[in-house]
Structure formats: C-alpha cells, structure tokens
C-alpha positions as CSV (number, residue, x, y, z in Angstrom):
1,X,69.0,-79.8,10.8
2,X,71.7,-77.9,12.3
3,X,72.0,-75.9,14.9
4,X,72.5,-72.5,12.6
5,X,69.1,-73.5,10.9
6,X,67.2,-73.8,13.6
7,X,68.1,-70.7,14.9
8,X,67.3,-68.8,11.7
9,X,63.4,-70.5,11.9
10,X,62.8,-69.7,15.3
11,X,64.2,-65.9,14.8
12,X,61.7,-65.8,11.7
13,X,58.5,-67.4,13.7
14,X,59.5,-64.9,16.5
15,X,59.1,-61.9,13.8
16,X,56.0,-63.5,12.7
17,X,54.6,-63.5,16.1
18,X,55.5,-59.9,17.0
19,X,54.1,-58.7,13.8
20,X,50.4,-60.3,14.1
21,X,50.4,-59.1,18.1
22,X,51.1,-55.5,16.8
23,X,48.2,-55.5,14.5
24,X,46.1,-56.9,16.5
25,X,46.8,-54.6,19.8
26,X,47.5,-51.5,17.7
27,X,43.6,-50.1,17.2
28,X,43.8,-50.5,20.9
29,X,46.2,-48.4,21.9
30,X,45.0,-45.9,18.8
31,X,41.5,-45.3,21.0
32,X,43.3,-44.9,24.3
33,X,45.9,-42.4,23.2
34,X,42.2,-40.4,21.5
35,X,40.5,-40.3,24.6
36,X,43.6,-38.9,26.6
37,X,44.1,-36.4,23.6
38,X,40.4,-35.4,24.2
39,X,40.6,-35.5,28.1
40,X,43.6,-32.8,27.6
41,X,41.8,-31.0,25.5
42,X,38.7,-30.7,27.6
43,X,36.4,-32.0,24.3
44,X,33.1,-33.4,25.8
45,X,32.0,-37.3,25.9
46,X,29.3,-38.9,24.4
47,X,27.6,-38.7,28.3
48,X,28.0,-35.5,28.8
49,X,25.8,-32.7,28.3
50,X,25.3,-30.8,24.7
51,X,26.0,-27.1,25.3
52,X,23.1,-24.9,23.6
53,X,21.9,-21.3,23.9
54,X,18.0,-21.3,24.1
55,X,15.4,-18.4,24.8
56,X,11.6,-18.6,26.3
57,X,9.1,-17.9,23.6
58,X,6.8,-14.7,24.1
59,X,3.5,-13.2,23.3
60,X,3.5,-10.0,21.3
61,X,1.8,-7.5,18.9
62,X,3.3,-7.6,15.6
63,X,3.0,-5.0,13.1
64,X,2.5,-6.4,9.5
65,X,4.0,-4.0,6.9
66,X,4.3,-3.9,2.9
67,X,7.8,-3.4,1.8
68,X,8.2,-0.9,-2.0
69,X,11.1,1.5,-3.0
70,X,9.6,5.0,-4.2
71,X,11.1,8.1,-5.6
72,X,10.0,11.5,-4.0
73,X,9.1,14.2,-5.7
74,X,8.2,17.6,-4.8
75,X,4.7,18.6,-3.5
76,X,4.4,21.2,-6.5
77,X,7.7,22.5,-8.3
78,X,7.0,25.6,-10.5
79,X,9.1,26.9,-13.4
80,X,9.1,30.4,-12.8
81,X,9.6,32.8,-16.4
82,X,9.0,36.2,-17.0
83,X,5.2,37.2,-18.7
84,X,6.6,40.4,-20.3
85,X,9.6,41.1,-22.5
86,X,12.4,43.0,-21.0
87,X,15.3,43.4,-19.0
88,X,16.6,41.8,-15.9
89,X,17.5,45.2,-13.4
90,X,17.4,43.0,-10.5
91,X,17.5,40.0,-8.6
92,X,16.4,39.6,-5.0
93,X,16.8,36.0,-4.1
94,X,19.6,33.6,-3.0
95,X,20.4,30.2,-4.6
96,X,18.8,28.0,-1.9
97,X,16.7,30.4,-0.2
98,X,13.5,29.5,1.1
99,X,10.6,31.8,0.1
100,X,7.2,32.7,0.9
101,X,4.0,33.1,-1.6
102,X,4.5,36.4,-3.1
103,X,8.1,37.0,-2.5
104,X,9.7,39.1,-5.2
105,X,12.1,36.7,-7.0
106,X,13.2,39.1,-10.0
107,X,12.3,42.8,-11.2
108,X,12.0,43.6,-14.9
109,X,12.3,47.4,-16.1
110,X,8.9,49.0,-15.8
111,X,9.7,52.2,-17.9
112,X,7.7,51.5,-21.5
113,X,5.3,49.3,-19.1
114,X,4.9,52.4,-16.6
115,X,4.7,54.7,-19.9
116,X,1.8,52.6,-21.4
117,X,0.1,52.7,-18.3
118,X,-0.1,56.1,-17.8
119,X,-1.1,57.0,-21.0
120,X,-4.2,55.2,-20.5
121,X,-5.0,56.7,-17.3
122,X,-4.8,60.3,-19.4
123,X,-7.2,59.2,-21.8
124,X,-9.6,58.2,-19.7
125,X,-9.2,61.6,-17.7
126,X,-9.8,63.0,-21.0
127,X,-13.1,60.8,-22.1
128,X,-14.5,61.5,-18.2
129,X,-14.2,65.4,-19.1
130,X,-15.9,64.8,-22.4
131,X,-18.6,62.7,-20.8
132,X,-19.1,65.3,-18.0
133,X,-19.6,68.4,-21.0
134,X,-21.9,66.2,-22.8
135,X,-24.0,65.9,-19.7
136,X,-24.5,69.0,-19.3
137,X,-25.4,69.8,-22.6
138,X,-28.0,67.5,-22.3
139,X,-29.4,68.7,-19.2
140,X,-29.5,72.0,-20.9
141,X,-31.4,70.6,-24.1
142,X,-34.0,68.6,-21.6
143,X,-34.5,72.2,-20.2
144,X,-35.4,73.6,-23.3
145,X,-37.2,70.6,-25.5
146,X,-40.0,71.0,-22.5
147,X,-40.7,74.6,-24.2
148,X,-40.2,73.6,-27.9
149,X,-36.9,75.3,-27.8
150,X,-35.2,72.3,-29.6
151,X,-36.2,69.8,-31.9
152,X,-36.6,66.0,-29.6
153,X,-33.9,64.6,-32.8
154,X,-31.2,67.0,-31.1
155,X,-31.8,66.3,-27.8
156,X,-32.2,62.2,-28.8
157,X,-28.4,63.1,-30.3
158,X,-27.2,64.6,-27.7
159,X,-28.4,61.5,-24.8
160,X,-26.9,58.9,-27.4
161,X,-23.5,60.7,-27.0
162,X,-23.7,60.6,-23.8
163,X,-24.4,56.9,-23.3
164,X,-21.3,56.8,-26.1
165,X,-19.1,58.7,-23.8
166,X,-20.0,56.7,-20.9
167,X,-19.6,53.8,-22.8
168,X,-15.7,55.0,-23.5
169,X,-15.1,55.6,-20.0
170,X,-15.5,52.1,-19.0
171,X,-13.3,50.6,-22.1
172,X,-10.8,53.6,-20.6
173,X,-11.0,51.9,-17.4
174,X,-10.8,48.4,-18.7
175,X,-7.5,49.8,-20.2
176,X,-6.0,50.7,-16.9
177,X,-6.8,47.4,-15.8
178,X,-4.8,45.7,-18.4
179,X,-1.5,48.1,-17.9
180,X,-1.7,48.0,-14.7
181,X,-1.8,43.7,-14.7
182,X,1.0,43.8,-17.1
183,X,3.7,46.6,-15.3
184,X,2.4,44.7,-11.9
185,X,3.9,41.1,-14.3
186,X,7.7,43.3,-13.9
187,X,7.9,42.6,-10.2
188,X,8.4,38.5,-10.8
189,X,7.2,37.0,-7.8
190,X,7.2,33.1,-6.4
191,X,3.2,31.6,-7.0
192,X,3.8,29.0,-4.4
193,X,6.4,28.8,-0.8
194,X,9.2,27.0,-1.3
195,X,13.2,26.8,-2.4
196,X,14.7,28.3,-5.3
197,X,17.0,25.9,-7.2
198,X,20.3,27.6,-9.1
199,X,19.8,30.4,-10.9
200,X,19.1,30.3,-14.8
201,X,19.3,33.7,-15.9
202,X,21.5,37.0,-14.5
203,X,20.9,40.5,-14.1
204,X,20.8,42.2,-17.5
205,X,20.1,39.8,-19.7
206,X,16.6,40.2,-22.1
207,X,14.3,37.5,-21.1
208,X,10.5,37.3,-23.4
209,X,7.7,35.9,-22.0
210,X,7.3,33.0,-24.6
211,X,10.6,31.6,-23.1
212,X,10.6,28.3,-22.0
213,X,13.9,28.0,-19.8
214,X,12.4,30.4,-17.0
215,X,14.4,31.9,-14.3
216,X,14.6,29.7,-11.5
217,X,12.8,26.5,-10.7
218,X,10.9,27.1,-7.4
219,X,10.0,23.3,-5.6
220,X,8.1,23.0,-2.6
221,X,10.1,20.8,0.3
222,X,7.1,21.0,2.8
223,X,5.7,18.6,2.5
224,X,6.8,16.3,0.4
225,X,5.4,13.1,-1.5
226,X,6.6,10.0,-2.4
227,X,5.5,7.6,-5.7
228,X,6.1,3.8,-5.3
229,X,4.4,0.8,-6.4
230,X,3.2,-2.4,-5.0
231,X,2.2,-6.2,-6.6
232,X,-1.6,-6.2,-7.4
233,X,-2.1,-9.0,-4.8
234,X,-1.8,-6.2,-2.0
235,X,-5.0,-4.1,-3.4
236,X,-7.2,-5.9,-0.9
237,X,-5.4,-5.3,1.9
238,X,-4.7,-1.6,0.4
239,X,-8.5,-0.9,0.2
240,X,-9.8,-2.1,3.5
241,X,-7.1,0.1,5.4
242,X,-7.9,2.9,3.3
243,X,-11.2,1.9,4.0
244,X,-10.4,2.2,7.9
245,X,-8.0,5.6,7.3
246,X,-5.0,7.5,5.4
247,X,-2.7,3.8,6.4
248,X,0.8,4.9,7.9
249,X,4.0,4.8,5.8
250,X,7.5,4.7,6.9
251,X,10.2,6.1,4.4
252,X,13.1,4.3,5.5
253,X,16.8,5.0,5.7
254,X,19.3,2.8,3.3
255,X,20.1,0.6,5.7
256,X,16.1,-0.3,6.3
257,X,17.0,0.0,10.4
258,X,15.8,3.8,10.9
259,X,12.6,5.6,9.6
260,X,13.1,9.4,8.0
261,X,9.8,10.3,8.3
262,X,6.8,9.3,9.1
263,X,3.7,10.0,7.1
264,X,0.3,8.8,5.5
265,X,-1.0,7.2,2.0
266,X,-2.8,9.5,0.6
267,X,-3.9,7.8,-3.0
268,X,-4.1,4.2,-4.2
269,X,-4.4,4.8,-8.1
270,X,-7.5,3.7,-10.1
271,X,-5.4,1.3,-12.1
272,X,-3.4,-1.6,-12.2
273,X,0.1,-1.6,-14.6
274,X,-0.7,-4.0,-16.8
275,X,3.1,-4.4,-17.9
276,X,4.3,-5.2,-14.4
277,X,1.5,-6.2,-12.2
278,X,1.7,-3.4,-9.9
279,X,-0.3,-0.9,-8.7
280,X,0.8,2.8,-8.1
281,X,0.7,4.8,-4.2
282,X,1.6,8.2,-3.6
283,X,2.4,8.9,0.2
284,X,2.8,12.4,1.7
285,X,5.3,13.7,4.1
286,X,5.9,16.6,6.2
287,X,9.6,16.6,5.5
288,X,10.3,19.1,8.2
289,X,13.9,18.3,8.7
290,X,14.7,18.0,5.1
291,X,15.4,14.4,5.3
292,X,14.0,13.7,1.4
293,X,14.5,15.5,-1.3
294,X,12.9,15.6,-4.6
295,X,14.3,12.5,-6.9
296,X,15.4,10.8,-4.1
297,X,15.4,7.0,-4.2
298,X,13.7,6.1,-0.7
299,X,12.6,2.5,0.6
300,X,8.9,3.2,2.4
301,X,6.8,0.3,4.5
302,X,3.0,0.7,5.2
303,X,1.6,-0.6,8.1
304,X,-1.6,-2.4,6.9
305,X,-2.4,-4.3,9.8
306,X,-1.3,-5.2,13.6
307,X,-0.9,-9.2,14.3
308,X,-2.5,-9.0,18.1
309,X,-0.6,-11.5,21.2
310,X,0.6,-14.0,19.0
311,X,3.8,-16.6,19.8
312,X,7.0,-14.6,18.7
313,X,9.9,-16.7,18.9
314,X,13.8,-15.9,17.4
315,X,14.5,-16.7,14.0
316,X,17.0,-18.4,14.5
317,X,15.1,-20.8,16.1
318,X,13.2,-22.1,13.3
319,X,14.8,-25.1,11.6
320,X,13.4,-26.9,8.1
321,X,13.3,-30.6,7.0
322,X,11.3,-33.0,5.1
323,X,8.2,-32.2,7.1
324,X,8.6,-29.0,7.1
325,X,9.2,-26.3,10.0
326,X,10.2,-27.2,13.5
327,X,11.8,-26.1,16.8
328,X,13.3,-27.8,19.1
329,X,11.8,-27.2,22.9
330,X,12.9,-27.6,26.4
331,X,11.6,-30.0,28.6
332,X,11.6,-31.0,32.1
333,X,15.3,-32.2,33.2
334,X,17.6,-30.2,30.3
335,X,16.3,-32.5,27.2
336,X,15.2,-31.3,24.0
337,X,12.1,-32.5,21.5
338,X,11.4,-32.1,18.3
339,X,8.1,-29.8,17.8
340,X,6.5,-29.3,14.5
341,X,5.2,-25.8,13.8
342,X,3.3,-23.4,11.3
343,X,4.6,-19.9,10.8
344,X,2.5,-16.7,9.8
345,X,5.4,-14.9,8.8
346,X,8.8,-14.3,9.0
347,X,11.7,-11.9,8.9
348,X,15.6,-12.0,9.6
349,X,15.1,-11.2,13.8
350,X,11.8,-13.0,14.4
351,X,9.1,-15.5,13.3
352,X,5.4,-15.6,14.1
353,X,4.0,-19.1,15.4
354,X,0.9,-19.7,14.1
355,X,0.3,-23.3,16.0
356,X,2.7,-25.7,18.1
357,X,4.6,-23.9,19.9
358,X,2.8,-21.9,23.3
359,X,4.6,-18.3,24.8
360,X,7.2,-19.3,27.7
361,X,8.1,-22.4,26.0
362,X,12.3,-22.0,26.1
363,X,13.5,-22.9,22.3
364,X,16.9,-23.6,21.2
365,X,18.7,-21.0,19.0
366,X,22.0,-22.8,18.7
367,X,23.9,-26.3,18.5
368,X,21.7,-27.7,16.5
369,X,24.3,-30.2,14.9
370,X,24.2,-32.6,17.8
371,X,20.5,-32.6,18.7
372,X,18.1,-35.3,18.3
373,X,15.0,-36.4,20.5
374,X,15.7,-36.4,24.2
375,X,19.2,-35.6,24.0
376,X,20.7,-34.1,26.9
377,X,21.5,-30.6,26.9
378,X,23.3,-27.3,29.0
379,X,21.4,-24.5,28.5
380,X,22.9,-20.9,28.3
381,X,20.6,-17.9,28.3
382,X,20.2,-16.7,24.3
383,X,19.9,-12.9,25.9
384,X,22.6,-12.9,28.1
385,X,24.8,-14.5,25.0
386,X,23.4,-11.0,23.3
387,X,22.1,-13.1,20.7
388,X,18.0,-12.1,20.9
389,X,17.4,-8.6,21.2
390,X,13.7,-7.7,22.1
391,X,12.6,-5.6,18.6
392,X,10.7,-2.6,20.0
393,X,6.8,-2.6,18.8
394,X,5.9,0.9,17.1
395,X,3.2,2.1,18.3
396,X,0.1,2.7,15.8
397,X,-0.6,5.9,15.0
398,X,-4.3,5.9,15.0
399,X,-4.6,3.4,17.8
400,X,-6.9,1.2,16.3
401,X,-5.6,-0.5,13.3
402,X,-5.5,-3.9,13.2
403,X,-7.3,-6.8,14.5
404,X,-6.1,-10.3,13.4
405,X,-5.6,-13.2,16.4
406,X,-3.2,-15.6,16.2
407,X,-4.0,-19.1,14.3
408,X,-6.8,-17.1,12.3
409,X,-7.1,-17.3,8.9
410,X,-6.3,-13.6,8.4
411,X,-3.2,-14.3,9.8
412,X,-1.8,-15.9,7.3
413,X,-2.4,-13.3,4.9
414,X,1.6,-12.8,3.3
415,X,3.5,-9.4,3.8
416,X,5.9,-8.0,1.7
417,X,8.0,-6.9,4.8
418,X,7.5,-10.2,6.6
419,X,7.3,-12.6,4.1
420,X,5.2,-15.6,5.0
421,X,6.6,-18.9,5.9
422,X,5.6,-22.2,3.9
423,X,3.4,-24.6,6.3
424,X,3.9,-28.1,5.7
C-alpha cells in the first residue's frame, strides 16, 4: 500500500470516529443547554414548589331560589269609552299623567242630556201638584160621605186617583234618576288610579257609547304583577312555602346581578300546562320607582328555602373525574390530597358541600394541571389574588323561612337557581 493510500483510510476512519462521538455526546449537550435556557428563564424544577392560589372553606346560610322569566302586566288596565253619544268639548288630562279615582279624563256636551233632564224634573213638579189637588179633594169628599153628602163609589174614585197620582210621582222621580245618571256619564272620569296611555280620540270628534276603541287606556303601575311559570317538579316545594307564607320573589335586572324589586307570590294556579309541563305564578309588586312596566320581559327568583351553616367552598374549586367530584385540600407542610366530595348544589361563584370537605379546610382554586397526591405546593391567598369574593347573604324577609341542615336529605332537593350537582 502506498503511502497516499494510507493516508486516505486513516482520514476516512478519523471521520468515522468523529461522526459516532457527535451522536453519541449530542443528546448531552441538548439537556444541558435546556436547563441553562430554563435557569435564565426563571422556569421552576421538578423539586421545586408548584405555585397555587387556594382559599379556607367556610360555613354559611345559603339561600335556595327557583329561577323563571315572567312578563308583567298591569294590576288592572281599563279601556276607558264614552257611555253616551256626543261630542268631545274637552279634554283635561295629559299623555302620561298619573290620575286619581274619579279624576275627570274627558267632558262630553251636556246640552240635549241637560235638556232631557230637566224636562223630567217639570213633569214631576207637575204630577206632585196634581197629586196634592187630588188630596184635597179627597179630604173634602171623606168630610162629606160621613153625612151622606156623596155616594162611597165617588169618594172610592177619588182615593184610587190619588194612590194613581202618587204612584206617578215616584215613576217621575225614577225619571230624574235616570237623566241625572246619564248627563252625570258627560263628565268621563278614570274608574281606577293610574296612568293614561296616548290619547285615542281629540277634542271635537263624535264618539257613541257602543264604540269599542275608547278614549284612552288607563293602566295601573302601583303595584304591579308579574306572570311566569315554573316545571311541575317545583309544586311541592311551591305549596309547602305557601303553606308557611306569600314566598319572596326577586324580579331581576338583565344581567341577573341586581334585583328591581322585591315582592311576594301571591297565586300558584290550580293547574298544571299539560303542553309544557309547567305550572303558572303570578307575583305582585309595589313598583314604586317604576322599575317594570306592563309587557315587560323580567327574570324573577323565589326564595323557597334557606340551606342553614353548611360548607360553602368556591366554584372553582370543584374539579370532576371518573369518580366523580373532588377538591384538592391543604395539608400540614404545603402538600395537597385528593378529597372526594358530594355537592348539594351549585352555581357559577359557589358550591354547597354536602359531605367530605369540613369549614376552614384551605382548598385549591388554581394550578390544577400539575397536582397529584402529596405534591408540593406554594400557596398564594385566593382573596388577596381577588379571585373569591364573599357573595353577601340576603336576608329573609319573614325571618323564618327555611330549615334544611347540611348532609340532610332535604338538602339535596334541586333548584332551578342553584342547580344540583351529580354525586358519584
């Protein structure tokens, strides 16, 4: 071999040998340029501590509401139309106005009513003189029948026109009665207190009593009621508090954060609706600020019952797997466990512990993707973070509505606005 060939084998082994030592020392020097990258960056390591936020479980009264959307309506709306032909001379009210019972909405000319009202005040002026000639005549023909003067037939005549006349003078006065009723229907007053809608008619226009589109639609605002429905499945817990008292109701604001009112269930009604399982409340307001208004869609709640010290805990908090429901708790030394629980009920701030779970036990609300039995963690305060806000407890109105304790079995009775969580 010469010298040129050896050289040329030993430059190719030497390639050879460089290539294998770079694959071999390459995943190496991959990991230790990683953790330098993630030393730079400040990213934890697998001893360090899992950073969580996590808040103490508490004991608290928890009001248990059912959730419907309702229309209002007014408390009594009254189409107000003339009862007497005629024309419109005047009209006294305001678009908008609030009026009282027996304010005078419209006036109607009163001349032929006036006319026909008078004549039959002059006829009976005119019967009553009759009357009062005939009694005298009789008086006279008593006198004399008592000597034989007269025959009794004349003087029987004479006390059956009496009793005729008399007769006369009450259908006179049962006349005046009548024309007075209709020339007092000119003045067109409001039956009920409330607001006048837009006008329907103007002044000088001939309106008939047999007219059906009226003169303005008068609706009452104070107080108002409010129509909605709720699932059949409800009517026990319906009954009972009506059973107990009128059961509070919240009409609710779109957003379903502030209450417009506050008022009372005044009527469950005595039938179901076959066609969509639901059964019909009517609520009643007192609407004092005008906050609904008649056709209004409005979202009411009805406080049925009052959960009493039970474990409260974040919603956030609860997590779900195969087994169902569970939190993760905080023991001694900054480590987590797994603890299975059973829920009451649920919303989108809070969740009602039934069993596993005891008040002042700190739970986890965050950072669950690293988490597993016993795993080390750094705990940050859930309040301070602003992520649980303490929901403020309204207070009940009669001070005595509900009973239930926690873990019994009326507590797991389901709630439209708290709908119930599945147990495992």
């Amino acid at each position: 071999m010469t010298l040129k060939r050896r050289i040329t084998v030993f430059f190719i082994a030497g390639l050879v040998v460089a290539a294998v030592a770079a694959v071999y020392y390459m995943p190496v020097r991959q990991q230790t340029v990683a953790a330098v990258s993630s030393s730079r960056r400040g990213g934890p390591s697998a001893s360090e501590p899992i950073p969580v936020l996590a808040t103490a479980a508490r004991a608290a009264d928890v009001p248990v509401y059912l959730d419907g959307v309702g229309t209002a309506k007014a408390l009594n709306t009254v189409t107000v139309r003339s009862q007497v032909d005629g024309k419109i001379i005047n009209i006294s009210f305001t678009e908008g106005q609030d009026v009282p019972a027996g304010y005078v909405l419209a006036k109607i000319d009163p001349a032929t009513y006036q006319a026909a009202f008078d004549q039959t005040v002059a006829k009976k002026a005119q019967d009553e003189s009759q009357l009062a000639n005939a009694r005298l005549d009789l008086d006279r023909y008593t006198r004399l029948a008592a000597t034989n003067a007269v025959n009794k037939q004349q003087l029987d005549t004479q006390r059956a026109l009496v009793s005729q006349l008399e007769a006369q003078v009450k259908l006179d006065q049962a006349a005046i009665d009548n024309a007075r009723a209709i020339l007092s229907y000119t003045d067109i007053v409001a039956p009920i207190a409330g607001r006048t809608g837009i006008r329907l008619i103007d002044v000088g226009n001939l309106v008939r009593g047999a007219e059906a589109t009226g003169i303005v639609i008068l609706t009452q605002l104070r107080p108002i009621s409010v129509f909605f429905s709720l699932p059949q499945q409800n009517l026990p817990d319906l009954t009972k508090g009506m059973a107990e008292g009128q059961l509070p109701v919240d009409a609710l604001t779109a957003d379903g954060k502030s209450a417009l009112d506050k008022g009372k269930v005044t009527v469950i009604d005595n039938q179901v609706d076959q066609t969509t399982g639901t059964v019909k409340l009517r609520a009643e307001f007192p609407n004092n600020d005008l906050q609904l208004w008649p056709g209004q869609f409005v979202n009411v709640r009805v406080l049925i019952d009052t959960l009493r010290q039970v474990v409260v805990v974040p919603t956030a908090a609860i997590q779900r797997g195969p087994n169902g429901p569970f939190v993760y708790v905080l023991k001694d030394g900054d480590a987590v466990t797994v603890r299975r629980v059973t829920l009451t009920q649920q919303n989108d701030v809070q969740a009602v512990v039934a069993t596993g779970l005891q008040a002042d036990e700190r739970v986890v609300t965050t950072g669950f993707a690293r988490l597993t039995e016993g795993t080390q963690v750094a705990v940050s305060s859930a309040e301070d973070a602003g992520q649980v806000t303490t929901p403020v407890t309204r207070p009940r109105p009669d001070g005595t509505r509900g009973t239930r304790e926690r873990g019994g079995e009326k507590a797991k009775r389901p709630s439209a606005g708290l709908p119930p969580a599945a147990n495992p």
